[in-house]
XYZ file of C-alpha atoms in Angstrom:
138
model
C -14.453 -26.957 0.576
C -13.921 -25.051 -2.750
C -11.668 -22.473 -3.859
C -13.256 -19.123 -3.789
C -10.924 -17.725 -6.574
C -9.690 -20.313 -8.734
C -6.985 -17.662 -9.950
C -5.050 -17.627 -6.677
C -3.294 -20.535 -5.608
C -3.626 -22.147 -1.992
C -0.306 -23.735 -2.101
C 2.444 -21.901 0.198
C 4.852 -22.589 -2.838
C 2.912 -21.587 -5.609
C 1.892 -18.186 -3.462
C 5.622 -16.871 -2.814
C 6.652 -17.763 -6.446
C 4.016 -15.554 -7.424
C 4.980 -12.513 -4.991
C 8.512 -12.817 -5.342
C 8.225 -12.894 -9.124
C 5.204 -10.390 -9.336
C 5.810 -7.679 -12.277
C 5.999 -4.057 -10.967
C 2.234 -3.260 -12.237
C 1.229 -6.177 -9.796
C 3.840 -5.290 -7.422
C 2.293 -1.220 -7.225
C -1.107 -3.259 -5.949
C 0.765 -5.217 -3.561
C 2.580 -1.962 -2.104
C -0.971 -0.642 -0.900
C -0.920 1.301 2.171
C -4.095 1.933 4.334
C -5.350 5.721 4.570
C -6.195 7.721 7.591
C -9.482 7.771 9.469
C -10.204 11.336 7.745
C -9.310 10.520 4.326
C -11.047 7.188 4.308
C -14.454 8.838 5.430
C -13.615 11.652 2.760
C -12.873 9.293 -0.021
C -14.755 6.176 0.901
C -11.747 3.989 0.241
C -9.700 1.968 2.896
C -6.342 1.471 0.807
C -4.546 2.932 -1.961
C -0.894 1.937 -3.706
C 1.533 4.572 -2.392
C 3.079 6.857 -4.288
C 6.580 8.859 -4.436
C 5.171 12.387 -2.651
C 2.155 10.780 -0.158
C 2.585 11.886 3.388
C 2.680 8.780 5.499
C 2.977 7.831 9.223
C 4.659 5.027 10.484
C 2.483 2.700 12.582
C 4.893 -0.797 13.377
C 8.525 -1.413 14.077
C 11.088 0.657 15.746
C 10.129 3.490 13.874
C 6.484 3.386 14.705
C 4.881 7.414 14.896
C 7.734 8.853 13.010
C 6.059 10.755 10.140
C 7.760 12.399 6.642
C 7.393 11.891 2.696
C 7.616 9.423 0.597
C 11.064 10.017 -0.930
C 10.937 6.888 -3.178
C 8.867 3.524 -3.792
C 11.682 0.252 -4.301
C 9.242 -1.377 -6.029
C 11.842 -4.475 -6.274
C 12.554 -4.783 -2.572
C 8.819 -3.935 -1.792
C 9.687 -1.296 0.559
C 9.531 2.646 0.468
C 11.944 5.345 1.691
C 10.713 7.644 3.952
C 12.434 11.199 4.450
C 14.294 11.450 7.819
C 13.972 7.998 8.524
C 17.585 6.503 8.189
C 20.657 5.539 10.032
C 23.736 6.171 10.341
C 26.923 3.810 8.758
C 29.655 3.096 10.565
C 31.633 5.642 8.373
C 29.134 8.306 8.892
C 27.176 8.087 6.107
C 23.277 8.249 6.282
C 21.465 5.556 4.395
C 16.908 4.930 4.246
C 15.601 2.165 6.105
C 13.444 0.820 4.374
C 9.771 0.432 5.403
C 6.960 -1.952 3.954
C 4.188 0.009 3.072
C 1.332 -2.322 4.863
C 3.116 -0.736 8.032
C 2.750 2.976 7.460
C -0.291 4.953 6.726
C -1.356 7.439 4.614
C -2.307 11.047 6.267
C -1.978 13.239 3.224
C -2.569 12.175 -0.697
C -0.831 13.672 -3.587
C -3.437 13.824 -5.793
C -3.339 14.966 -9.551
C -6.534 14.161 -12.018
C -5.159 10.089 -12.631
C -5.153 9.718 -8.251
C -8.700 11.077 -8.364
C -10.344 8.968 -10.655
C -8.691 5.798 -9.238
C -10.019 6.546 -5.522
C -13.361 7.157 -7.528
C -13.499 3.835 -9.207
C -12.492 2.621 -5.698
C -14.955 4.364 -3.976
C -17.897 3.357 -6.333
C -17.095 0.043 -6.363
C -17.622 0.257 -2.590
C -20.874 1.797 -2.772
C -22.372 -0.989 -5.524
C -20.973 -3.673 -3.129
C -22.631 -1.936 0.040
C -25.767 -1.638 -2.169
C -25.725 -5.453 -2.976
C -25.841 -6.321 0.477
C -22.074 -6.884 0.954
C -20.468 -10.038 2.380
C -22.189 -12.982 0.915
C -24.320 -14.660 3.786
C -23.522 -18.651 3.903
């Protein structure tokens, strides 16, 4: 069997090397979260990398249905910070848990004109593939 994409590698080592030592423009891709059943039939896109002020729901883990903001995006630790999701330190003090954003999704976008054109590009690219037939047929 061939490779599909020659540019990704098959090999378990060669595939964590890459993620763990991903630059933050690949990393932003990587931190993709999946949108809402009302957003993705508004915008015709599925996922979208999440940003600092997106409204997000949890959906796995202890925290799962807790809802708030995206207070930050730890690129480095590939997590975001939700607001009022934390927990309390043994000396009292509140600290994020952190959440990966492939386990949280999306209910309301902060758009501004750069947002908008992305989930455009998405969206068309969607519609060309859907146009060409979409999955290859073996």
């Amino acid at each position: 069997m061939t490779k599909i994409n020659t540019s990704l590698h098959s090999s378990r080592r060669k595939s964590r090397r890459s993620h763990f030592d991903a630059p933050s423009s690949v990393r932003r891709v990587i931190m993709s979260a999946p949108l809402n059943k009302e957003l993705r039939e508004k915008h015709n896109v599925r996922s979208v990398p999440i940003r600092k002020d997106d409204e997000v729901t949890i959906t796995r883990g202890s925290n799962k249905g807790r809802e708030g903001k995206v207070t930050s995006v730890y690129r480095l630790k590939y997590i975001v910070h939700i607001e009022r999701v934390s927990r309390e330190k043994s000396n009292g003090q509140s600290v994020p848990i952190g959440v990966h954003p492939s386990k949280c999704m999306i209910t309301k976008l902060k758009l501004d004109k750069d947002r908008e054109n992305i989930l455009e590009r998405i969206a068309k690219g969607r519609e060309e593939k859907s146009k060409r037939g979409g999955k290859k047929e073996e």
